[in-house]
Amino acid sequence: MITENKQPLFEKLFYLYDRRLIQKHFSAVHMHNNSIYTDDAALFYVNHSNWWDGLLIYFLNKYWFRHPGYVMMDEEGLREFPFFRRLGAYSVDRSSRRDIIDALRYTEDKLVNGHHVWLFPQGAETHADQFPITLQPGISYLLPG
């Protein structure tokens, strides 16, 4: 498992870059249900249908929530794009049972410490029209009860 290595200056610069990309490619970004705003720990379970997902999540977490956010990412992807570690990404190697357990415990620790954690249940970028949707196990470990 590769842990995150947040770097505040890098985050600020990336946020400016990310915001500019979103302004250039989208006419607007709307939050229709602002009742999900929370200063408490939160686990966001979101689908991953294109490469914009991570950029929009990062933007929303910085602009709307203004709360420390982390994302679990496939280890191969994090090795390919290591700069995501500086933004709060940590890895999971789904081929290793031990690594899966470590990543889930790491996620649990982030939640216990009041952070926001974003998980992509499909485990990979999957087109929105693809059915049936296949979800990776593991979320039940993080849910109470």
XYZ file of N, CA and C in Angstrom:
435
model
N 0.831 -1.180 0.000
C 0.000 0.000 0.000
C 0.875 1.243 0.000
N 0.511 2.183 -0.811
C 1.218 3.463 -0.875
C 0.344 4.501 -0.179
N 0.883 5.162 0.843
C 0.107 6.169 1.563
C 0.183 7.515 0.863
N -0.762 8.377 1.220
C -0.756 9.728 0.646
C 0.372 10.534 1.269
N 0.732 11.618 0.612
C 1.776 12.520 1.099
C 1.351 13.943 0.744
N 0.278 14.403 1.393
C -0.277 15.722 1.066
C 0.773 16.812 1.232
N 0.763 17.738 0.259
C 1.668 18.873 0.289
C 0.846 20.129 0.005
N 0.626 20.961 1.033
C -0.271 22.108 0.916
C 0.023 23.049 -0.259
N 1.281 23.359 -0.518
C 1.598 24.254 -1.638
C 1.209 23.604 -2.965
N 1.536 22.326 -3.119
C 1.163 21.613 -4.339
C -0.353 21.584 -4.491
N -1.064 21.367 -3.378
C -2.533 21.355 -3.420
C -3.092 22.692 -3.883
N -2.550 23.781 -3.364
C -3.022 25.120 -3.773
C -2.796 25.346 -5.259
N -1.617 24.977 -5.742
C -1.317 25.159 -7.169
C -2.193 24.253 -8.027
N -2.391 23.019 -7.587
C -3.225 22.105 -8.352
C -4.676 22.574 -8.371
N -5.143 23.126 -7.258
C -6.514 23.639 -7.218
C -6.704 24.744 -8.251
N -5.740 25.649 -8.379
C -5.833 26.711 -9.385
C -5.876 26.123 -10.796
N -5.036 25.137 -11.043
C -5.009 24.455 -12.337
C -6.329 23.737 -12.593
N -6.801 23.004 -11.594
C -8.048 22.246 -11.703
C -9.230 23.184 -11.953
N -9.308 24.260 -11.201
C -10.400 25.233 -11.364
C -10.395 25.815 -12.775
N -9.221 26.116 -13.281
C -9.106 26.668 -14.638
C -9.573 25.649 -15.680
N -9.171 24.395 -15.522
C -9.623 23.341 -16.441
C -11.147 23.223 -16.443
N -11.729 23.223 -15.269
C -13.183 23.088 -15.155
C -13.888 24.298 -15.769
N -13.383 25.500 -15.524
C -13.976 26.703 -16.110
C -13.891 26.676 -17.635
N -12.816 26.118 -18.144
C -12.614 26.066 -19.592
C -13.540 25.050 -20.269
N -13.799 23.936 -19.601
C -14.527 22.834 -20.242
C -15.980 22.672 -19.807
N -16.394 23.384 -18.759
C -17.772 23.298 -18.279
C -18.361 24.699 -18.181
N -19.618 24.839 -18.544
C -20.248 26.156 -18.411
C -20.592 26.436 -16.950
N -20.841 25.396 -16.160
C -21.154 25.567 -14.741
C -21.041 24.230 -14.026
N -20.861 24.288 -12.725
C -20.912 23.113 -11.862
C -21.919 23.448 -10.772
N -22.950 22.621 -10.639
C -24.021 22.892 -9.682
C -24.074 21.810 -8.613
N -24.385 22.229 -7.397
C -24.690 21.310 -6.304
C -26.183 21.458 -6.055
N -26.954 20.438 -6.367
C -28.407 20.527 -6.233
C -28.898 20.169 -4.842
N -28.107 19.475 -4.073
C -28.531 19.083 -2.740
C -27.443 19.461 -1.766
N -27.516 20.684 -1.250
C -26.451 21.131 -0.359
C -26.593 20.570 1.050
N -27.582 19.703 1.274
C -27.725 19.095 2.594
C -26.630 18.066 2.864
N -25.851 17.688 1.847
C -24.769 16.740 2.099
C -23.521 17.424 2.636
N -23.580 18.767 2.750
C -22.441 19.480 3.310
C -22.201 19.002 4.736
N -20.972 18.715 5.055
C -20.657 18.270 6.409
C -19.230 18.646 6.777
N -19.070 19.024 8.031
C -17.731 19.242 8.578
C -17.226 17.983 9.264
N -18.111 16.998 9.366
C -17.757 15.743 10.016
C -17.117 14.791 9.014
N -16.656 13.677 9.531
C -16.140 12.620 8.662
C -17.244 12.190 7.715
N -16.859 11.886 6.484
C -17.849 11.448 5.492
C -17.190 10.488 4.514
N -17.941 9.453 4.181
C -17.501 8.485 3.188
C -18.369 8.690 1.958
N -17.744 9.079 0.850
C -18.450 9.297 -0.410
C -18.158 8.120 -1.328
N -19.196 7.494 -1.770
C -19.127 6.293 -2.601
C -19.648 6.694 -3.968
N -18.764 6.967 -4.916
C -19.158 7.558 -6.201
C -18.718 6.695 -7.372
N -19.508 6.721 -8.450
C -19.109 5.953 -9.627
C -17.998 6.691 -10.379
N -17.305 5.948 -11.212
C -16.145 6.478 -11.939
C -16.339 6.175 -13.418
N -16.935 7.142 -14.142
C -17.257 6.893 -15.543
C -16.320 7.590 -16.523
N -15.526 8.566 -16.054
C -14.571 9.221 -16.954
C -13.497 9.930 -16.144
N -12.511 10.443 -16.838
C -11.359 11.012 -16.139
C -11.684 12.320 -15.433
N -12.807 12.956 -15.753
C -13.212 14.186 -15.073
C -13.641 13.932 -13.633
N -14.036 12.717 -13.315
C -14.570 12.416 -11.979
C -13.621 12.871 -10.872
N -12.394 12.469 -10.952
C -11.424 12.843 -9.924
C -11.190 14.339 -9.857
N -11.134 14.999 -11.012
C -10.917 16.445 -11.037
C -12.102 17.194 -10.436
N -13.314 16.742 -10.744
C -14.503 17.384 -10.184
C -14.612 17.133 -8.686
N -14.292 15.926 -8.248
C -14.316 15.619 -6.821
C -13.311 16.490 -6.072
N -12.130 16.619 -6.629
C -11.111 17.451 -5.984
C -11.599 18.895 -5.877
N -12.167 19.395 -6.966
C -12.691 20.761 -6.989
C -13.789 20.932 -5.939
N -14.764 20.015 -5.918
C -15.873 20.124 -4.964
C -15.374 20.049 -3.524
N -14.431 19.170 -3.274
C -13.932 19.048 -1.911
C -13.209 20.314 -1.463
N -12.479 20.938 -2.366
C -11.751 22.162 -2.003
C -12.668 23.387 -1.995
N -13.547 23.504 -2.987
C -14.375 24.697 -3.136
C -15.618 24.651 -2.257
N -16.318 23.501 -2.258
C -17.594 23.413 -1.554
C -17.418 22.966 -0.104
N -16.791 21.828 0.100
C -16.677 21.273 1.446
C -15.590 21.947 2.274
N -14.487 22.313 1.630
C -13.343 22.912 2.321
C -12.923 22.057 3.515
N -12.745 20.793 3.226
C -12.453 19.814 4.264
C -11.375 18.860 3.737
N -10.481 18.390 4.595
C -9.456 17.456 4.113
C -10.086 16.231 3.450
N -9.678 15.972 2.228
C -10.228 14.858 1.479
C -9.151 13.893 1.019
N -9.535 12.631 0.954
C -8.634 11.565 0.531
C -9.376 10.655 -0.424
N -8.635 9.980 -1.279
C -9.253 9.063 -2.233
C -8.414 7.789 -2.318
N -9.109 6.651 -2.345
C -8.422 5.379 -2.548
C -8.290 5.166 -4.051
N -7.109 4.793 -4.477
C -6.801 4.658 -5.904
C -6.095 3.323 -6.141
N -6.344 2.718 -7.270
C -5.657 1.487 -7.627
C -4.147 1.724 -7.618
N -3.401 0.786 -7.057
C -1.957 0.975 -6.912
C -1.255 1.195 -8.253
N -1.675 0.476 -9.268
C -1.066 0.647 -10.587
C -1.248 2.083 -11.083
N -2.437 2.632 -10.901
C -2.711 4.007 -11.320
C -1.909 5.023 -10.529
N -1.751 4.770 -9.227
C -0.988 5.701 -8.397
C 0.496 5.646 -8.733
N 0.976 4.474 -9.111
C 2.381 4.376 -9.551
C 2.579 5.120 -10.880
N 1.567 5.087 -11.736
C 1.642 5.775 -13.030
C 1.529 7.294 -12.871
N 0.725 7.736 -11.894
C 0.505 9.169 -11.657
C 0.779 9.495 -10.185
N 2.063 9.452 -9.777
C 2.401 9.604 -8.357
C 2.066 10.974 -7.768
N 1.858 11.993 -8.593
C 1.540 13.311 -8.056
C 0.212 13.308 -7.306
N -0.659 12.320 -7.574
C -1.929 12.242 -6.851
C -1.713 12.018 -5.351
N -0.582 11.433 -4.973
C -0.266 11.264 -3.543
C -0.238 12.616 -2.849
N 0.289 13.627 -3.531
C 0.397 14.964 -2.941
C -0.959 15.633 -2.766
N -1.987 15.054 -3.399
C -3.342 15.601 -3.303
C -4.221 14.799 -2.348
N -3.710 13.690 -1.837
C -4.458 12.895 -0.867
C -4.839 11.508 -1.332
N -4.258 11.027 -2.430
C -4.560 9.675 -2.901
C -3.639 8.667 -2.227
N -4.210 7.532 -1.878
C -3.450 6.401 -1.354
C -3.910 5.171 -2.123
N -3.128 4.119 -2.068
C -3.388 3.014 -2.993
C -3.974 1.786 -2.331
N -4.490 0.930 -3.210
C -4.882 -0.417 -2.839
C -4.465 -1.329 -3.985
N -3.839 -2.440 -3.638
C -3.494 -3.469 -4.621
C -4.540 -4.563 -4.463
N -5.507 -4.598 -5.371
C -6.629 -5.525 -5.248
C -6.235 -6.983 -5.455
N -5.015 -7.231 -5.892
C -4.568 -8.621 -6.050
C -4.001 -9.188 -4.747
N -3.863 -8.337 -3.728
C -3.299 -8.757 -2.449
C -4.333 -8.582 -1.333
N -4.749 -9.689 -0.775
C -5.735 -9.643 0.325
C -5.206 -8.787 1.478
N -3.939 -8.947 1.808
C -3.310 -8.180 2.891
C -3.373 -6.676 2.586
N -3.098 -6.305 1.347
C -3.107 -4.899 0.969
C -4.524 -4.324 1.021
N -5.504 -5.118 0.637
C -6.901 -4.670 0.711
C -7.267 -4.368 2.151
N -6.915 -5.265 3.054
C -7.207 -5.064 4.480
C -6.492 -3.820 4.999
N -5.219 -3.655 4.629
C -4.462 -2.473 5.055
C -5.115 -1.191 4.541
N -5.541 -1.189 3.278
C -6.166 0.006 2.686
C -7.497 0.320 3.360
N -8.274 -0.709 3.689
C -9.546 -0.480 4.376
C -9.311 0.046 5.793
N -8.323 -0.466 6.463
C -7.990 0.041 7.811
C -7.483 1.482 7.734
N -6.708 1.777 6.716
C -6.209 3.139 6.513
C -7.389 4.089 6.273
N -8.350 3.634 5.471
C -9.557 4.416 5.210
C -10.323 4.639 6.505
N -10.474 3.583 7.277
C -11.178 3.676 8.558
C -10.499 4.701 9.467
N -9.172 4.700 9.491
C -8.422 5.654 10.307
C -8.695 7.092 9.848
N -8.749 7.311 8.546
C -9.047 8.650 8.024
C -10.427 9.104 8.487
N -11.396 8.195 8.441
C -12.760 8.529 8.859
C -12.837 8.797 10.365
N -12.165 7.972 11.158
C -12.149 8.160 12.611
C -11.556 9.519 12.967
N -10.611 9.984 12.160
C -9.970 11.273 12.408
C -10.706 12.444 11.749
N -11.929 12.203 11.282
C -12.788 13.289 10.822
C -12.616 13.730 9.385
N -11.964 12.938 8.560
C -11.717 13.337 7.177
C -12.813 12.862 6.228
N -12.809 13.421 5.034
C -13.662 12.942 3.946
C -12.856 11.938 3.132
N -13.486 10.823 2.787
C -12.844 9.807 1.953
C -13.766 9.504 0.789
N -13.188 9.487 -0.398
C -13.923 9.217 -1.638
C -13.488 7.853 -2.163
N -14.459 6.983 -2.408
C -14.179 5.655 -2.951
C -14.929 5.471 -4.258
N -14.290 4.811 -5.199
C -14.911 4.438 -6.471
C -15.217 2.946 -6.401
N -16.477 2.575 -6.187
C -16.814 1.173 -5.931
C -16.557 0.224 -7.095
N -16.478 0.755 -8.319
C -16.220 -0.124 -9.455
C -14.762 -0.561 -9.504
N -13.888 0.197 -8.874
C -12.475 -0.148 -8.856
C -11.738 0.225 -10.126
N -12.457 0.774 -11.092
C -11.852 1.184 -12.362
C -12.818 2.135 -13.061
N -12.294 2.864 -14.014
C -13.141 3.737 -14.822
C -14.048 2.870 -15.690
N -15.362 3.045 -15.535
C -16.347 2.232 -16.236
C -17.376 3.142 -16.883
N -17.637 2.967 -18.155
C -18.590 3.812 -18.868
C -19.943 3.808 -18.159
N -20.588 4.953 -18.099
C -21.856 5.111 -17.376
C -22.970 4.230 -17.930
N -22.895 3.854 -19.198
C -23.938 3.036 -19.809
C -23.681 1.534 -19.673
N -22.588 1.161 -19.054
C -22.253 -0.264 -18.933
C -23.045 -0.909 -17.804
N -23.778 -1.959 -18.147
C -24.562 -2.709 -17.160
C -24.276 -4.185 -17.314
N -24.341 -4.993 -16.319
C -24.589 -4.572 -14.940
C -23.359 -3.893 -14.347
N -23.588 -3.074 -13.351
C -22.496 -2.404 -12.653
C -21.883 -3.404 -11.678
N -20.584 -3.564 -11.766
C -19.876 -4.476 -10.873
C -19.176 -3.651 -9.802
N -19.494 -3.934 -8.550
C -18.894 -3.215 -7.430
C -17.909 -4.115 -6.706
N -16.820 -3.518 -6.258
C -15.819 -4.254 -5.497
C -16.285 -4.405 -4.049
N -15.997 -5.542 -3.433
C -16.366 -5.694 -2.014
C -15.467 -4.809 -1.158
N -15.874 -4.559 0.045
C -15.027 -3.794 0.958
C -15.770 -2.703 1.691
N -16.776 -2.128 1.055
C -17.493 -1.033 1.697
C -18.147 -1.489 2.999
N -18.574 -2.739 3.046
C -19.250 -3.233 4.262
C -18.308 -3.203 5.471
N -17.019 -3.313 5.222
C -16.046 -3.239 6.320
C -16.091 -1.864 6.990
N -16.366 -0.835 6.192
C -16.316 0.543 6.700
C -17.635 1.027 7.289
N -18.722 0.296 7.041
C -20.024 0.725 7.528
C -20.262 0.249 8.960
N -20.884 1.097 9.779
C -21.143 0.693 11.164
C -22.136 -0.451 11.240
N -22.013 -1.251 12.285
C -22.970 -2.325 12.544
C -22.611 -3.524 11.812
